[in-house]
mmCIF file of C-alpha atoms in Angstrom:
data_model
loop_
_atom_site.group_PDB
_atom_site.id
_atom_site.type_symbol
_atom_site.label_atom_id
_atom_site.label_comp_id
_atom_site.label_asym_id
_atom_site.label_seq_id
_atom_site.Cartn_x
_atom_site.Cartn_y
_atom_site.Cartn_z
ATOM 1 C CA UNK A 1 0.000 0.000 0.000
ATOM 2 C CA UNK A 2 1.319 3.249 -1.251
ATOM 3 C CA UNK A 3 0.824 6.520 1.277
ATOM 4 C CA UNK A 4 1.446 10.252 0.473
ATOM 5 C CA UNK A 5 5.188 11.274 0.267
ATOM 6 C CA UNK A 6 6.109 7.285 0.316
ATOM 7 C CA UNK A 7 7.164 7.310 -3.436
ATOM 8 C CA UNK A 8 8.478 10.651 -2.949
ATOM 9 C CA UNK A 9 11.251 9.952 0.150
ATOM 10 C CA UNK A 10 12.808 6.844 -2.104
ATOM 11 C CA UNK A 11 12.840 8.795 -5.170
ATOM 12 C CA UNK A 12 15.476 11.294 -3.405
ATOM 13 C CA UNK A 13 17.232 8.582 -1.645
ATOM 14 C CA UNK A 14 17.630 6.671 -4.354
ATOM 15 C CA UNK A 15 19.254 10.305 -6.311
ATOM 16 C CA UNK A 16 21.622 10.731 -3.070
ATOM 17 C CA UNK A 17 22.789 7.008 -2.835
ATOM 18 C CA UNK A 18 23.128 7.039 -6.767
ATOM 19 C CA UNK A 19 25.893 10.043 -6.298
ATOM 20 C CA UNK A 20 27.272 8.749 -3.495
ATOM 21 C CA UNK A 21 25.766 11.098 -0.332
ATOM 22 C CA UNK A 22 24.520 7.884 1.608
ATOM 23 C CA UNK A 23 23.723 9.530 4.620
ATOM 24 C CA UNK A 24 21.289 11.518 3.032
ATOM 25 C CA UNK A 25 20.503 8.615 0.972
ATOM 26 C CA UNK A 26 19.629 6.636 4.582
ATOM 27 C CA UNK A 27 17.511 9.466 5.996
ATOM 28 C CA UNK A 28 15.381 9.443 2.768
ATOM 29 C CA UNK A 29 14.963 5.546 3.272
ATOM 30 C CA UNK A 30 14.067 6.433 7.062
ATOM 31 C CA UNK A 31 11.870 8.867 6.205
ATOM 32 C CA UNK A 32 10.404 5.898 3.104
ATOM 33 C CA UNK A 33 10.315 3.519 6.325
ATOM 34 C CA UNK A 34 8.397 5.976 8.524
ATOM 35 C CA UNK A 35 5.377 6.530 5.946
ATOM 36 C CA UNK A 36 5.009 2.340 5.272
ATOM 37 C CA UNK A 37 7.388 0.235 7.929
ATOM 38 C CA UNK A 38 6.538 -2.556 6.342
ATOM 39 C CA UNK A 39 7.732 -1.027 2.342
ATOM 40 C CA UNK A 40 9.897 -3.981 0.698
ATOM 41 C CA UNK A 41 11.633 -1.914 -1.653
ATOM 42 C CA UNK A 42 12.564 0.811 1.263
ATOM 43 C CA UNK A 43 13.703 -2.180 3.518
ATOM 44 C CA UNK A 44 15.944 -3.378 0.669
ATOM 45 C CA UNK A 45 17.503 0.104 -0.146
ATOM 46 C CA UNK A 46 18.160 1.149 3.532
ATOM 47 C CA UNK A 47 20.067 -2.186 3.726
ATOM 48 C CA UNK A 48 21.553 -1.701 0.380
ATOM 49 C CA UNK A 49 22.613 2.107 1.583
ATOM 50 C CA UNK A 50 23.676 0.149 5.233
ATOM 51 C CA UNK A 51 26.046 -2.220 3.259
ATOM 52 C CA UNK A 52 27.585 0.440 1.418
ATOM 53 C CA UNK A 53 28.291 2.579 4.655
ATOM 54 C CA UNK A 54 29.998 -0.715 6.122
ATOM 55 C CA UNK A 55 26.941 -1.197 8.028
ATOM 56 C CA UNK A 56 26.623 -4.732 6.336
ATOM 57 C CA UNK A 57 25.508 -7.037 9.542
ATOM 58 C CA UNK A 58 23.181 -4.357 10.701
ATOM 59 C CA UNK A 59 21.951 -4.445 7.506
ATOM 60 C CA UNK A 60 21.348 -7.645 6.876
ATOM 61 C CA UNK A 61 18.013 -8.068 8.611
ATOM 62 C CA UNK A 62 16.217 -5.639 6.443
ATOM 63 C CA UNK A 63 17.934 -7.078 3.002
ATOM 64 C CA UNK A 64 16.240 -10.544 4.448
ATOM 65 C CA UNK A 65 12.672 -9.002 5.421
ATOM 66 C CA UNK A 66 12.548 -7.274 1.849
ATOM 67 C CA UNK A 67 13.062 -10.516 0.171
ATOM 68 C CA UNK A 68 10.883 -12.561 2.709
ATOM 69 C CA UNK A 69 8.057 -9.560 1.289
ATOM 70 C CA UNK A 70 8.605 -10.358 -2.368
ATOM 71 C CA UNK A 71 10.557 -13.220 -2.868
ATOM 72 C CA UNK A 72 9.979 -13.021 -6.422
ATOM 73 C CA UNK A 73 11.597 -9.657 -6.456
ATOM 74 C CA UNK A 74 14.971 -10.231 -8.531
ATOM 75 C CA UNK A 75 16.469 -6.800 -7.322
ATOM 76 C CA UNK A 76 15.528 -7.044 -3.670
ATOM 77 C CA UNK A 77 17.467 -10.548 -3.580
ATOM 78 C CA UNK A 78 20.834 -8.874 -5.220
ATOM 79 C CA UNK A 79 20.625 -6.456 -2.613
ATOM 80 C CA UNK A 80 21.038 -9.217 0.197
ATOM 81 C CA UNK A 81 23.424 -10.777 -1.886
ATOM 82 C CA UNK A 82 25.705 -7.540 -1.288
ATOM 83 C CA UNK A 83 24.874 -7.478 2.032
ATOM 84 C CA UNK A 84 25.737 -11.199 2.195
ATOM 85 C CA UNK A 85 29.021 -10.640 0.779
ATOM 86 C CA UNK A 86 30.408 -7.812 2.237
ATOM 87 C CA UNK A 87 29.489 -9.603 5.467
ATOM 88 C CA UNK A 88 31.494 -11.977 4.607
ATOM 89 C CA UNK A 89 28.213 -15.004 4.236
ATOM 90 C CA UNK A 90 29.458 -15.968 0.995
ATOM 91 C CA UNK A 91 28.047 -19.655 0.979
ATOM 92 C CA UNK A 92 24.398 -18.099 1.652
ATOM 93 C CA UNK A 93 25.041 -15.642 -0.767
ATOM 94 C CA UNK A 94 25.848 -17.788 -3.405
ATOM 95 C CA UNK A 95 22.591 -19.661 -2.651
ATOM 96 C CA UNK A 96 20.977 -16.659 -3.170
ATOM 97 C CA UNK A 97 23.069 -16.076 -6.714
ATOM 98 C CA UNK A 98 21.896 -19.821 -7.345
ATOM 99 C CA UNK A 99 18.099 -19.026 -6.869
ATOM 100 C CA UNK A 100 18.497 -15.972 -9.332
ATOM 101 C CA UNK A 101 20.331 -18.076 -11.621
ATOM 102 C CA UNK A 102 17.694 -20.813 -11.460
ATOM 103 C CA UNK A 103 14.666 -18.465 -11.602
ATOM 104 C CA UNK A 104 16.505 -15.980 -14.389
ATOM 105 C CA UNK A 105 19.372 -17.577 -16.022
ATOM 106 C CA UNK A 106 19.804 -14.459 -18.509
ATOM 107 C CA UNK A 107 20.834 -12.129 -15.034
ATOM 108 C CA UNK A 108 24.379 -10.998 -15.921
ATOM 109 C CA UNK A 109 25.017 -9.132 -12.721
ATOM 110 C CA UNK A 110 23.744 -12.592 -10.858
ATOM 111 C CA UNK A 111 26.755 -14.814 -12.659
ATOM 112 C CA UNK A 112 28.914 -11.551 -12.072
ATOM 113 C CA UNK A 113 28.221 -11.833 -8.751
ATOM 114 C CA UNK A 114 28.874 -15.781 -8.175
ATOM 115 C CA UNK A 115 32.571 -15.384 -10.153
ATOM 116 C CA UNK A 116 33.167 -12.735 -7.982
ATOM 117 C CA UNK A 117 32.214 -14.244 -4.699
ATOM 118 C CA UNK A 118 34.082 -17.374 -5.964
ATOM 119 C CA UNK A 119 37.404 -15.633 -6.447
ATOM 120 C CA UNK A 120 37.075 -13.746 -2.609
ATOM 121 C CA UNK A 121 36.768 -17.146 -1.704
ATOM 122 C CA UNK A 122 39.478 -18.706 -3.059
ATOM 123 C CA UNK A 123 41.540 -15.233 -2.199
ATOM 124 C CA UNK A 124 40.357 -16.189 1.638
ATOM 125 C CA UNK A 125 40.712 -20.460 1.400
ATOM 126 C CA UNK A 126 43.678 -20.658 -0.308
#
């Protein structure tokens, strides 16, 4: 359900994360978060804007609850996988790369994603 200024409050935090002013980008999402708690793609962005300020574990719950919301939402589920990975939870985020994969085998970024959680790992194993 969509309320008044909702749309309005991601719209400009999506503009400040895009250029790289995160903090404004993560009052924006608050302000998304305020209007509609319970807003998937505001949950996913704050996380996404979290993960980016090194904020990745405190992130991670809302990257999850966005993707619990709408599972079927490809984007939401690359934003966990960020999360995932720069928390260092590379086996569950390649599970989630394997789900995209599975669902849309045609998602570049997803088989970007996987090579490039693969190499960390073998960086880190070996």
């Amino acid at each position: 359900m969509s309320r008044p200024g909702l749309r309005a409050a991601i719209e400009r935090g999506i503009a400040a994360h895009w250029v790289g002013r995160i903090e404004e980008a993560l009052a924006s999402y608050r302000e998304a978060l305020a209007i509609v708690p319970d807003d998937p793609e505001a949950m996913s962005l704050m996380g996404l804007a979290m993960t980016h300020s090194d904020q990745a574990k405190e992130a991670l719950p809302l990257l999850v609850r966005a993707v619990e919301l709408e599972p079927a939402q490809i984007g939401f589920r690359l934003n966990l996988v960020e999360g995932l990975a720069k928390a260092r939870h590379y086996e569950r985020a390649l599970s989630e790369l394997k789900h995209v994969i599975d669902h849309h085998p045609d998602n570049v970024r997803a088989w970007e994603k996987t090579g490039d959680i693969a190499a960390v790992q073998m960086d880190v194993d070996g």
